[in-house]
PDB file of N, CA and C in Angstrom:
ATOM      1  N   UNK X   1      76.224   8.965  21.743  1.00  0.00           N
ATOM      2  CA  UNK X   1      75.736  10.137  22.434  1.00  0.00           C
ATOM      3  C   UNK X   1      76.311  10.153  23.848  1.00  0.00           C
ATOM      4  N   UNK X   2      77.044  11.198  24.170  1.00  0.00           N
ATOM      5  CA  UNK X   2      77.639  11.331  25.495  1.00  0.00           C
ATOM      6  C   UNK X   2      76.646  11.975  26.447  1.00  0.00           C
ATOM      7  N   UNK X   3      76.583  11.448  27.670  1.00  0.00           N
ATOM      8  CA  UNK X   3      75.697  11.980  28.701  1.00  0.00           C
ATOM      9  C   UNK X   3      76.494  12.920  29.594  1.00  0.00           C
ATOM     10  N   UNK X   4      76.084  14.170  29.644  1.00  0.00           N
ATOM     11  CA  UNK X   4      76.740  15.148  30.499  1.00  0.00           C
ATOM     12  C   UNK X   4      76.220  14.996  31.914  1.00  0.00           C
ATOM     13  N   UNK X   5      77.092  14.986  32.910  1.00  0.00           N
ATOM     14  CA  UNK X   5      76.682  14.763  34.293  1.00  0.00           C
ATOM     15  C   UNK X   5      75.763  15.864  34.782  1.00  0.00           C
ATOM     16  N   UNK X   6      75.848  17.057  34.205  1.00  0.00           N
ATOM     17  CA  UNK X   6      74.979  18.149  34.616  1.00  0.00           C
ATOM     18  C   UNK X   6      73.545  17.938  34.150  1.00  0.00           C
ATOM     19  N   UNK X   7      73.350  17.147  33.104  1.00  0.00           N
ATOM     20  CA  UNK X   7      72.018  16.879  32.582  1.00  0.00           C
ATOM     21  C   UNK X   7      71.394  15.626  33.181  1.00  0.00           C
ATOM     22  N   UNK X   8      72.108  14.903  34.012  1.00  0.00           N
ATOM     23  CA  UNK X   8      71.603  13.637  34.532  1.00  0.00           C
ATOM     24  C   UNK X   8      70.502  13.812  35.569  1.00  0.00           C
ATOM     25  N   UNK X   9      70.368  14.978  36.164  1.00  0.00           N
ATOM     26  CA  UNK X   9      69.339  15.207  37.173  1.00  0.00           C
ATOM     27  C   UNK X   9      67.939  14.983  36.650  1.00  0.00           C
ATOM     28  N   UNK X  10      67.680  15.420  35.442  1.00  0.00           N
ATOM     29  CA  UNK X  10      66.362  15.223  34.848  1.00  0.00           C
ATOM     30  C   UNK X  10      66.043  13.758  34.626  1.00  0.00           C
ATOM     31  N   UNK X  11      67.027  12.986  34.216  1.00  0.00           N
ATOM     32  CA  UNK X  11      66.805  11.557  33.990  1.00  0.00           C
ATOM     33  C   UNK X  11      66.520  10.828  35.298  1.00  0.00           C
ATOM     34  N   UNK X  12      67.232  11.213  36.345  1.00  0.00           N
ATOM     35  CA  UNK X  12      67.001  10.598  37.650  1.00  0.00           C
ATOM     36  C   UNK X  12      65.607  10.942  38.159  1.00  0.00           C
ATOM     37  N   UNK X  13      65.203  12.200  38.004  1.00  0.00           N
ATOM     38  CA  UNK X  13      63.867  12.613  38.440  1.00  0.00           C
ATOM     39  C   UNK X  13      62.779  11.867  37.683  1.00  0.00           C
ATOM     40  N   UNK X  14      62.931  11.707  36.390  1.00  0.00           N
ATOM     41  CA  UNK X  14      61.944  10.975  35.590  1.00  0.00           C
ATOM     42  C   UNK X  14      61.910   9.514  36.005  1.00  0.00           C
ATOM     43  N   UNK X  15      63.073   8.936  36.270  1.00  0.00           N
ATOM     44  CA  UNK X  15      63.121   7.546  36.731  1.00  0.00           C
ATOM     45  C   UNK X  15      62.420   7.363  38.064  1.00  0.00           C
ATOM     46  N   UNK X  16      62.651   8.282  39.005  1.00  0.00           N
ATOM     47  CA  UNK X  16      61.985   8.199  40.306  1.00  0.00           C
ATOM     48  C   UNK X  16      60.476   8.375  40.160  1.00  0.00           C
ATOM     49  N   UNK X  17      60.059   9.291  39.310  1.00  0.00           N
ATOM     50  CA  UNK X  17      58.625   9.478  39.072  1.00  0.00           C
ATOM     51  C   UNK X  17      57.998   8.216  38.484  1.00  0.00           C
ATOM     52  N   UNK X  18      58.695   7.568  37.571  1.00  0.00           N
ATOM     53  CA  UNK X  18      58.180   6.334  36.978  1.00  0.00           C
ATOM     54  C   UNK X  18      58.046   5.233  38.024  1.00  0.00           C
ATOM     55  N   UNK X  19      59.040   5.126  38.908  1.00  0.00           N
ATOM     56  CA  UNK X  19      58.982   4.114  39.965  1.00  0.00           C
ATOM     57  C   UNK X  19      57.802   4.378  40.893  1.00  0.00           C
ATOM     58  N   UNK X  20      57.617   5.621  41.283  1.00  0.00           N
ATOM     59  CA  UNK X  20      56.501   5.975  42.172  1.00  0.00           C
ATOM     60  C   UNK X  20      55.171   5.725  41.477  1.00  0.00           C
ATOM     61  N   UNK X  21      55.086   6.025  40.189  1.00  0.00           N
ATOM     62  CA  UNK X  21      53.844   5.778  39.444  1.00  0.00           C
ATOM     63  C   UNK X  21      53.515   4.293  39.412  1.00  0.00           C
ATOM     64  N   UNK X  22      54.509   3.459  39.138  1.00  0.00           N
ATOM     65  CA  UNK X  22      54.281   2.014  39.094  1.00  0.00           C
ATOM     66  C   UNK X  22      53.852   1.492  40.465  1.00  0.00           C
ATOM     67  N   UNK X  23      54.521   1.947  41.525  1.00  0.00           N
ATOM     68  CA  UNK X  23      54.162   1.502  42.870  1.00  0.00           C
ATOM     69  C   UNK X  23      52.765   1.980  43.260  1.00  0.00           C
ATOM     70  N   UNK X  24      52.413   3.200  42.887  1.00  0.00           N
ATOM     71  CA  UNK X  24      51.074   3.716  43.193  1.00  0.00           C
ATOM     72  C   UNK X  24      50.006   2.926  42.460  1.00  0.00           C
ATOM     73  N   UNK X  25      50.227   2.625  41.190  1.00  0.00           N
ATOM     74  CA  UNK X  25      49.265   1.833  40.416  1.00  0.00           C
ATOM     75  C   UNK X  25      49.163   0.402  40.939  1.00  0.00           C
ATOM     76  N   UNK X  26      50.241  -0.093  41.549  1.00  0.00           N
ATOM     77  CA  UNK X  26      50.222  -1.441  42.110  1.00  0.00           C
ATOM     78  C   UNK X  26      49.544  -1.485  43.477  1.00  0.00           C
ATOM     79  N   UNK X  27      49.174  -0.334  44.007  1.00  0.00           N
ATOM     80  CA  UNK X  27      48.468  -0.287  45.281  1.00  0.00           C
ATOM     81  C   UNK X  27      49.359  -0.062  46.490  1.00  0.00           C
ATOM     82  N   UNK X  28      50.636   0.180  46.271  1.00  0.00           N
ATOM     83  CA  UNK X  28      51.547   0.452  47.378  1.00  0.00           C
ATOM     84  C   UNK X  28      51.393   1.922  47.760  1.00  0.00           C
ATOM     85  N   UNK X  29      51.074   2.164  49.028  1.00  0.00           N
ATOM     86  CA  UNK X  29      50.869   3.542  49.469  1.00  0.00           C
ATOM     87  C   UNK X  29      52.025   4.080  50.286  1.00  0.00           C
ATOM     88  N   UNK X  30      52.742   3.217  50.987  1.00  0.00           N
ATOM     89  CA  UNK X  30      53.858   3.666  51.817  1.00  0.00           C
ATOM     90  C   UNK X  30      55.076   2.778  51.611  1.00  0.00           C
ATOM     91  N   UNK X  31      56.241   3.367  51.811  1.00  0.00           N
ATOM     92  CA  UNK X  31      57.510   2.643  51.819  1.00  0.00           C
ATOM     93  C   UNK X  31      58.271   3.115  53.039  1.00  0.00           C
ATOM     94  N   UNK X  32      58.614   2.191  53.909  1.00  0.00           N
ATOM     95  CA  UNK X  32      59.364   2.480  55.136  1.00  0.00           C
ATOM     96  C   UNK X  32      58.688   3.566  55.961  1.00  0.00           C
ATOM     97  N   UNK X  33      57.370   3.559  55.979  1.00  0.00           N
ATOM     98  CA  UNK X  33      56.626   4.511  56.783  1.00  0.00           C
ATOM     99  C   UNK X  33      56.360   5.837  56.118  1.00  0.00           C
ATOM    100  N   UNK X  34      56.914   6.070  54.945  1.00  0.00           N
ATOM    101  CA  UNK X  34      56.685   7.311  54.216  1.00  0.00           C
ATOM    102  C   UNK X  34      55.662   7.088  53.116  1.00  0.00           C
ATOM    103  N   UNK X  35      54.744   8.033  52.972  1.00  0.00           N
ATOM    104  CA  UNK X  35      53.777   7.938  51.888  1.00  0.00           C
ATOM    105  C   UNK X  35      54.472   8.173  50.558  1.00  0.00           C
ATOM    106  N   UNK X  36      53.956   7.546  49.521  1.00  0.00           N
ATOM    107  CA  UNK X  36      54.505   7.812  48.196  1.00  0.00           C
ATOM    108  C   UNK X  36      54.107   9.202  47.723  1.00  0.00           C
ATOM    109  N   UNK X  37      52.841   9.515  47.835  1.00  0.00           N
ATOM    110  CA  UNK X  37      52.326  10.811  47.407  1.00  0.00           C
ATOM    111  C   UNK X  37      51.787  11.537  48.625  1.00  0.00           C
ATOM    112  N   UNK X  38      52.394  12.645  48.986  1.00  0.00           N
ATOM    113  CA  UNK X  38      51.961  13.391  50.160  1.00  0.00           C
ATOM    114  C   UNK X  38      51.785  14.859  49.799  1.00  0.00           C
ATOM    115  N   UNK X  39      50.690  15.431  50.236  1.00  0.00           N
ATOM    116  CA  UNK X  39      50.432  16.856  50.017  1.00  0.00           C
ATOM    117  C   UNK X  39      49.703  17.402  51.231  1.00  0.00           C
ATOM    118  N   UNK X  40      50.064  18.596  51.630  1.00  0.00           N
ATOM    119  CA  UNK X  40      49.406  19.222  52.771  1.00  0.00           C
ATOM    120  C   UNK X  40      50.276  20.284  53.388  1.00  0.00           C
ATOM    121  N   UNK X  41      49.834  20.783  54.535  1.00  0.00           N
ATOM    122  CA  UNK X  41      50.596  21.816  55.231  1.00  0.00           C
ATOM    123  C   UNK X  41      51.996  21.309  55.564  1.00  0.00           C
ATOM    124  N   UNK X  42      52.084  20.125  56.122  1.00  0.00           N
ATOM    125  CA  UNK X  42      53.364  19.464  56.385  1.00  0.00           C
ATOM    126  C   UNK X  42      53.328  18.115  55.680  1.00  0.00           C
ATOM    127  N   UNK X  43      54.101  17.959  54.630  1.00  0.00           N
ATOM    128  CA  UNK X  43      54.054  16.749  53.810  1.00  0.00           C
ATOM    129  C   UNK X  43      55.366  15.990  53.923  1.00  0.00           C
ATOM    130  N   UNK X  44      55.263  14.705  54.229  1.00  0.00           N
ATOM    131  CA  UNK X  44      56.418  13.817  54.314  1.00  0.00           C
ATOM    132  C   UNK X  44      56.148  12.626  53.408  1.00  0.00           C
ATOM    133  N   UNK X  45      56.874  12.553  52.313  1.00  0.00           N
ATOM    134  CA  UNK X  45      56.669  11.443  51.392  1.00  0.00           C
ATOM    135  C   UNK X  45      57.690  11.485  50.280  1.00  0.00           C
ATOM    136  N   UNK X  46      57.646  10.493  49.413  1.00  0.00           N
ATOM    137  CA  UNK X  46      58.592  10.474  48.311  1.00  0.00           C
ATOM    138  C   UNK X  46      58.306  11.591  47.319  1.00  0.00           C
ATOM    139  N   UNK X  47      57.032  11.866  47.055  1.00  0.00           N
ATOM    140  CA  UNK X  47      56.634  13.017  46.252  1.00  0.00           C
ATOM    141  C   UNK X  47      55.841  13.925  47.176  1.00  0.00           C
ATOM    142  N   UNK X  48      56.495  14.870  47.808  1.00  0.00           N
ATOM    143  CA  UNK X  48      55.870  15.695  48.836  1.00  0.00           C
ATOM    144  C   UNK X  48      55.701  17.122  48.330  1.00  0.00           C
ATOM    145  N   UNK X  49      54.523  17.662  48.573  1.00  0.00           N
ATOM    146  CA  UNK X  49      54.242  19.049  48.212  1.00  0.00           C
ATOM    147  C   UNK X  49      53.478  19.700  49.351  1.00  0.00           C
ATOM    148  N   UNK X  50      53.972  20.816  49.823  1.00  0.00           N
ATOM    149  CA  UNK X  50      53.325  21.540  50.910  1.00  0.00           C
ATOM    150  C   UNK X  50      54.212  22.650  51.418  1.00  0.00           C
ATOM    151  N   UNK X  51      53.732  23.364  52.416  1.00  0.00           N
ATOM    152  CA  UNK X  51      54.546  24.443  52.977  1.00  0.00           C
ATOM    153  C   UNK X  51      55.838  23.896  53.570  1.00  0.00           C
ATOM    154  N   UNK X  52      55.743  22.811  54.298  1.00  0.00           N
ATOM    155  CA  UNK X  52      56.914  22.156  54.873  1.00  0.00           C
ATOM    156  C   UNK X  52      56.931  20.740  54.314  1.00  0.00           C
ATOM    157  N   UNK X  53      57.787  20.486  53.359  1.00  0.00           N
ATOM    158  CA  UNK X  53      57.773  19.184  52.706  1.00  0.00           C
ATOM    159  C   UNK X  53      59.137  18.514  52.809  1.00  0.00           C
ATOM    160  N   UNK X  54      59.097  17.225  53.041  1.00  0.00           N
ATOM    161  CA  UNK X  54      60.302  16.405  53.163  1.00  0.00           C
ATOM    162  C   UNK X  54      60.086  15.151  52.341  1.00  0.00           C
ATOM    163  N   UNK X  55      60.962  14.913  51.370  1.00  0.00           N
ATOM    164  CA  UNK X  55      60.801  13.722  50.540  1.00  0.00           C
ATOM    165  C   UNK X  55      61.847  13.662  49.451  1.00  0.00           C
ATOM    166  N   UNK X  56      61.763  12.638  48.638  1.00  0.00           N
ATOM    167  CA  UNK X  56      62.717  12.483  47.546  1.00  0.00           C
ATOM    168  C   UNK X  56      62.538  13.615  46.539  1.00  0.00           C
ATOM    169  N   UNK X  57      61.317  13.834  46.102  1.00  0.00           N
ATOM    170  CA  UNK X  57      60.991  14.962  45.236  1.00  0.00           C
ATOM    171  C   UNK X  57      60.072  15.873  46.024  1.00  0.00           C
ATOM    172  N   UNK X  58      60.584  16.957  46.576  1.00  0.00           N
ATOM    173  CA  UNK X  58      59.779  17.799  47.451  1.00  0.00           C
ATOM    174  C   UNK X  58      59.683  19.211  46.906  1.00  0.00           C
ATOM    175  N   UNK X  59      58.504  19.777  47.022  1.00  0.00           N
ATOM    176  CA  UNK X  59      58.248  21.142  46.572  1.00  0.00           C
ATOM    177  C   UNK X  59      57.463  21.875  47.645  1.00  0.00           C
ATOM    178  N   UNK X  60      57.935  23.056  48.007  1.00  0.00           N
ATOM    179  CA  UNK X  60      57.244  23.842  49.017  1.00  0.00           C
ATOM    180  C   UNK X  60      58.101  24.995  49.487  1.00  0.00           C
ATOM    181  N   UNK X  61      57.590  25.738  50.463  1.00  0.00           N
ATOM    182  CA  UNK X  61      58.352  26.868  50.981  1.00  0.00           C
ATOM    183  C   UNK X  61      59.624  26.369  51.648  1.00  0.00           C
ATOM    184  N   UNK X  62      59.487  25.382  52.521  1.00  0.00           N
ATOM    185  CA  UNK X  62      60.645  24.766  53.173  1.00  0.00           C
ATOM    186  C   UNK X  62      60.683  23.315  52.714  1.00  0.00           C
ATOM    187  N   UNK X  63      61.561  22.987  51.794  1.00  0.00           N
ATOM    188  CA  UNK X  63      61.585  21.624  51.263  1.00  0.00           C
ATOM    189  C   UNK X  63      62.958  21.004  51.462  1.00  0.00           C
ATOM    190  N   UNK X  64      62.954  19.768  51.918  1.00  0.00           N
ATOM    191  CA  UNK X  64      64.177  19.012  52.149  1.00  0.00           C
ATOM    192  C   UNK X  64      64.034  17.684  51.432  1.00  0.00           C
ATOM    193  N   UNK X  65      64.963  17.382  50.543  1.00  0.00           N
ATOM    194  CA  UNK X  65      64.881  16.119  49.821  1.00  0.00           C
ATOM    195  C   UNK X  65      65.958  16.012  48.771  1.00  0.00           C
ATOM    196  N   UNK X  66      65.918  14.931  48.022  1.00  0.00           N
ATOM    197  CA  UNK X  66      66.909  14.739  46.967  1.00  0.00           C
ATOM    198  C   UNK X  66      66.735  15.797  45.883  1.00  0.00           C
ATOM    199  N   UNK X  67      65.500  15.997  45.431  1.00  0.00           N
ATOM    200  CA  UNK X  67      65.183  17.041  44.462  1.00  0.00           C
ATOM    201  C   UNK X  67      64.270  18.038  45.159  1.00  0.00           C
ATOM    202  N   UNK X  68      64.797  19.171  45.594  1.00  0.00           N
ATOM    203  CA  UNK X  68      64.049  20.125  46.394  1.00  0.00           C
ATOM    204  C   UNK X  68      63.807  21.404  45.602  1.00  0.00           C
ATOM    205  N   UNK X  69      62.590  21.867  45.620  1.00  0.00           N
ATOM    206  CA  UNK X  69      62.222  23.123  44.969  1.00  0.00           C
ATOM    207  C   UNK X  69      61.430  23.939  45.975  1.00  0.00           C
ATOM    208  N   UNK X  70      61.915  25.127  46.300  1.00  0.00           N
ATOM    209  CA  UNK X  70      61.193  25.969  47.248  1.00  0.00           C
ATOM    210  C   UNK X  70      61.989  27.194  47.612  1.00  0.00           C
ATOM    211  N   UNK X  71      61.407  28.039  48.448  1.00  0.00           N
ATOM    212  CA  UNK X  71      62.114  29.239  48.875  1.00  0.00           C
ATOM    213  C   UNK X  71      63.357  28.851  49.662  1.00  0.00           C
ATOM    214  N   UNK X  72      63.206  27.945  50.625  1.00  0.00           N
ATOM    215  CA  UNK X  72      64.326  27.418  51.390  1.00  0.00           C
ATOM    216  C   UNK X  72      64.419  25.938  51.060  1.00  0.00           C
ATOM    217  N   UNK X  73      65.349  25.556  50.221  1.00  0.00           N
ATOM    218  CA  UNK X  73      65.433  24.158  49.802  1.00  0.00           C
ATOM    219  C   UNK X  73      66.802  23.584  50.132  1.00  0.00           C
ATOM    220  N   UNK X  74      66.781  22.388  50.678  1.00  0.00           N
ATOM    221  CA  UNK X  74      67.997  21.673  51.042  1.00  0.00           C
ATOM    222  C   UNK X  74      67.913  20.287  50.428  1.00  0.00           C
ATOM    223  N   UNK X  75      68.868  19.937  49.586  1.00  0.00           N
ATOM    224  CA  UNK X  75      68.836  18.619  48.958  1.00  0.00           C
ATOM    225  C   UNK X  75      69.983  18.447  47.994  1.00  0.00           C
ATOM    226  N   UNK X  76      70.041  17.290  47.367  1.00  0.00           N
ATOM    227  CA  UNK X  76      71.106  17.033  46.404  1.00  0.00           C
ATOM    228  C   UNK X  76      70.946  17.942  45.192  1.00  0.00           C
ATOM    229  N   UNK X  77      69.723  18.022  44.655  1.00  0.00           N
ATOM    230  CA  UNK X  77      69.424  18.944  43.565  1.00  0.00           C
ATOM    231  C   UNK X  77      68.461  19.982  44.119  1.00  0.00           C
ATOM    232  N   UNK X  78      68.952  21.169  44.467  1.00  0.00           N
ATOM    233  CA  UNK X  78      68.147  22.183  45.138  1.00  0.00           C
ATOM    234  C   UNK X  78      67.928  23.375  44.220  1.00  0.00           C
ATOM    235  N   UNK X  79      66.687  23.828  44.152  1.00  0.00           N
ATOM    236  CA  UNK X  79      66.336  25.013  43.376  1.00  0.00           C
ATOM    237  C   UNK X  79      65.494  25.901  44.277  1.00  0.00           C
ATOM    238  N   UNK X  80      65.947  27.104  44.535  1.00  0.00           N
ATOM    239  CA  UNK X  80      65.191  28.018  45.374  1.00  0.00           C
ATOM    240  C   UNK X  80      65.971  29.282  45.646  1.00  0.00           C
ATOM    241  N   UNK X  81      65.362  30.203  46.363  1.00  0.00           N
ATOM    242  CA  UNK X  81      66.063  31.439  46.698  1.00  0.00           C
ATOM    243  C   UNK X  81      67.255  31.118  47.586  1.00  0.00           C
ATOM    244  N   UNK X  82      67.017  30.305  48.616  1.00  0.00           N
ATOM    245  CA  UNK X  82      68.096  29.839  49.488  1.00  0.00           C
ATOM    246  C   UNK X  82      68.235  28.338  49.243  1.00  0.00           C
ATOM    247  N   UNK X  83      69.216  27.946  48.460  1.00  0.00           N
ATOM    248  CA  UNK X  83      69.372  26.545  48.084  1.00  0.00           C
ATOM    249  C   UNK X  83      70.697  26.009  48.614  1.00  0.00           C
ATOM    250  N   UNK X  84      70.638  24.850  49.266  1.00  0.00           N
ATOM    251  CA  UNK X  84      71.834  24.210  49.802  1.00  0.00           C
ATOM    252  C   UNK X  84      71.865  22.781  49.282  1.00  0.00           C
ATOM    253  N   UNK X  85      72.931  22.427  48.599  1.00  0.00           N
ATOM    254  CA  UNK X  85      73.069  21.068  48.087  1.00  0.00           C
ATOM    255  C   UNK X  85      74.207  20.986  47.099  1.00  0.00           C
ATOM    256  N   UNK X  86      74.619  19.778  46.734  1.00  0.00           N
ATOM    257  CA  UNK X  86      75.706  19.635  45.763  1.00  0.00           C
ATOM    258  C   UNK X  86      75.403  20.307  44.422  1.00  0.00           C
ATOM    259  N   UNK X  87      74.163  20.240  43.969  1.00  0.00           N
ATOM    260  CA  UNK X  87      73.776  20.907  42.729  1.00  0.00           C
ATOM    261  C   UNK X  87      72.712  21.928  43.096  1.00  0.00           C
ATOM    262  N   UNK X  88      73.128  23.091  43.533  1.00  0.00           N
ATOM    263  CA  UNK X  88      72.201  24.092  44.050  1.00  0.00           C
ATOM    264  C   UNK X  88      72.091  25.262  43.078  1.00  0.00           C
ATOM    265  N   UNK X  89      70.861  25.691  42.841  1.00  0.00           N
ATOM    266  CA  UNK X  89      70.594  26.832  41.974  1.00  0.00           C
ATOM    267  C   UNK X  89      69.716  27.806  42.741  1.00  0.00           C
ATOM    268  N   UNK X  90      70.119  29.051  42.839  1.00  0.00           N
ATOM    269  CA  UNK X  90      69.319  30.051  43.533  1.00  0.00           C
ATOM    270  C   UNK X  90      70.093  31.331  43.710  1.00  0.00           C
ATOM    271  N   UNK X  91      69.425  32.319  44.300  1.00  0.00           N
ATOM    272  CA  UNK X  91      70.093  33.593  44.551  1.00  0.00           C
ATOM    273  C   UNK X  91      71.230  33.399  45.546  1.00  0.00           C
ATOM    274  N   UNK X  92      70.975  32.596  46.580  1.00  0.00           N
ATOM    275  CA  UNK X  92      71.988  32.280  47.582  1.00  0.00           C
ATOM    276  C   UNK X  92      72.193  30.776  47.533  1.00  0.00           C
ATOM    277  N   UNK X  93      72.975  30.324  46.576  1.00  0.00           N
ATOM    278  CA  UNK X  93      73.160  28.892  46.360  1.00  0.00           C
ATOM    279  C   UNK X  93      74.481  28.449  46.960  1.00  0.00           C
ATOM    280  N   UNK X  94      74.418  27.396  47.751  1.00  0.00           N
ATOM    281  CA  UNK X  94      75.616  26.809  48.337  1.00  0.00           C
ATOM    282  C   UNK X  94      75.682  25.377  47.845  1.00  0.00           C
ATOM    283  N   UNK X  95      76.690  25.085  47.062  1.00  0.00           N
ATOM    284  CA  UNK X  95      76.809  23.734  46.547  1.00  0.00           C
ATOM    285  C   UNK X  95      78.006  23.590  45.644  1.00  0.00           C
ATOM    286  N   UNK X  96      78.260  22.359  45.265  1.00  0.00           N
ATOM    287  CA  UNK X  96      79.412  22.054  44.422  1.00  0.00           C
ATOM    288  C   UNK X  96      79.299  22.750  43.072  1.00  0.00           C
ATOM    289  N   UNK X  97      78.147  22.647  42.428  1.00  0.00           N
ATOM    290  CA  UNK X  97      77.988  23.227  41.092  1.00  0.00           C
ATOM    291  C   UNK X  97      78.100  24.744  41.139  1.00  0.00           C
ATOM    292  N   UNK X  98      77.436  25.362  42.121  1.00  0.00           N
ATOM    293  CA  UNK X  98      77.486  26.818  42.232  1.00  0.00           C
ATOM    294  C   UNK X  98      78.904  27.293  42.526  1.00  0.00           C
ATOM    295  N   UNK X  99      79.581  26.604  43.431  1.00  0.00           N
ATOM    296  CA  UNK X  99      80.949  26.992  43.766  1.00  0.00           C
ATOM    297  C   UNK X  99      81.879  26.805  42.568  1.00  0.00           C
ATOM    298  N   UNK X 100      81.655  25.751  41.811  1.00  0.00           N
ATOM    299  CA  UNK X 100      82.491  25.497  40.635  1.00  0.00           C
ATOM    300  C   UNK X 100      82.295  26.592  39.592  1.00  0.00           C
ATOM    301  N   UNK X 101      81.048  26.979  39.356  1.00  0.00           N
ATOM    302  CA  UNK X 101      80.769  28.002  38.366  1.00  0.00           C
ATOM    303  C   UNK X 101      81.312  29.367  38.804  1.00  0.00           C
ATOM    304  N   UNK X 102      81.190  29.689  40.078  1.00  0.00           N
ATOM    305  CA  UNK X 102      81.671  30.978  40.565  1.00  0.00           C
ATOM    306  C   UNK X 102      83.188  30.994  40.723  1.00  0.00           C
ATOM    307  N   UNK X 103      83.773  29.826  40.954  1.00  0.00           N
ATOM    308  CA  UNK X 103      85.211  29.753  41.190  1.00  0.00           C
ATOM    309  C   UNK X 103      86.051  29.799  39.932  1.00  0.00           C
ATOM    310  N   UNK X 104      85.474  29.451  38.806  1.00  0.00           N
ATOM    311  CA  UNK X 104      86.234  29.452  37.560  1.00  0.00           C
ATOM    312  C   UNK X 104      86.314  30.861  37.002  1.00  0.00           C
ATOM    313  N   UNK X 105      87.523  31.255  36.663  1.00  0.00           N
ATOM    314  CA  UNK X 105      87.729  32.571  36.065  1.00  0.00           C
ATOM    315  C   UNK X 105      88.563  32.400  34.804  1.00  0.00           C
ATOM    316  N   UNK X 106      88.091  32.880  33.659  1.00  0.00           N
ATOM    317  CA  UNK X 106      88.834  32.662  32.426  1.00  0.00           C
ATOM    318  C   UNK X 106      90.168  33.401  32.391  1.00  0.00           C
ATOM    319  N   UNK X 107      90.326  34.481  33.184  1.00  0.00           N
ATOM    320  CA  UNK X 107      91.570  35.239  33.138  1.00  0.00           C
ATOM    321  C   UNK X 107      92.572  34.772  34.182  1.00  0.00           C
ATOM    322  N   UNK X 108      92.234  33.787  34.974  1.00  0.00           N
ATOM    323  CA  UNK X 108      93.121  33.309  36.036  1.00  0.00           C
ATOM    324  C   UNK X 108      94.240  32.460  35.444  1.00  0.00           C
ATOM    325  N   UNK X 109      95.469  32.787  35.809  1.00  0.00           N
ATOM    326  CA  UNK X 109      96.620  32.046  35.300  1.00  0.00           C
ATOM    327  C   UNK X 109      97.629  31.907  36.439  1.00  0.00           C
ATOM    328  N   UNK X 110      97.863  30.679  36.881  1.00  0.00           N
ATOM    329  CA  UNK X 110      98.786  30.402  37.982  1.00  0.00           C
ATOM    330  C   UNK X 110     100.090  29.812  37.482  1.00  0.00           C
ATOM    331  N   UNK X 111     100.554  30.198  36.329  1.00  0.00           N
ATOM    332  CA  UNK X 111     101.741  29.573  35.746  1.00  0.00           C
ATOM    333  C   UNK X 111     102.996  30.390  36.014  1.00  0.00           C
ATOM    334  N   UNK X 112     103.067  31.102  37.139  1.00  0.00           N
ATOM    335  CA  UNK X 112     104.266  31.888  37.456  1.00  0.00           C
ATOM    336  C   UNK X 112     105.423  31.034  37.838  1.00  0.00           C
TER     337      UNK X 112
END
């Protein structure tokens, strides 16, 4: 079974969630000053949810992290209306994947 690099984001997210779950069950609440599970108006943590969230897996209106979901999201895997990141999905997406998909044209031929 071949693993497509475009599908690897889900596996990484599940792996990070599993690590955070194990650490939370072990009683670890913070790593390097960041909470593992953070929620609130301004949330800073590995799993952050709030209006302004910063973390590895962050969800909110303004989210910055590795896996960001929100209206304004900045991260490696970004999903939102305004998404910035290597793998960005959104109405205004800036990233490697979005640029690659928009840049490819089936009728383009440079063999002159």
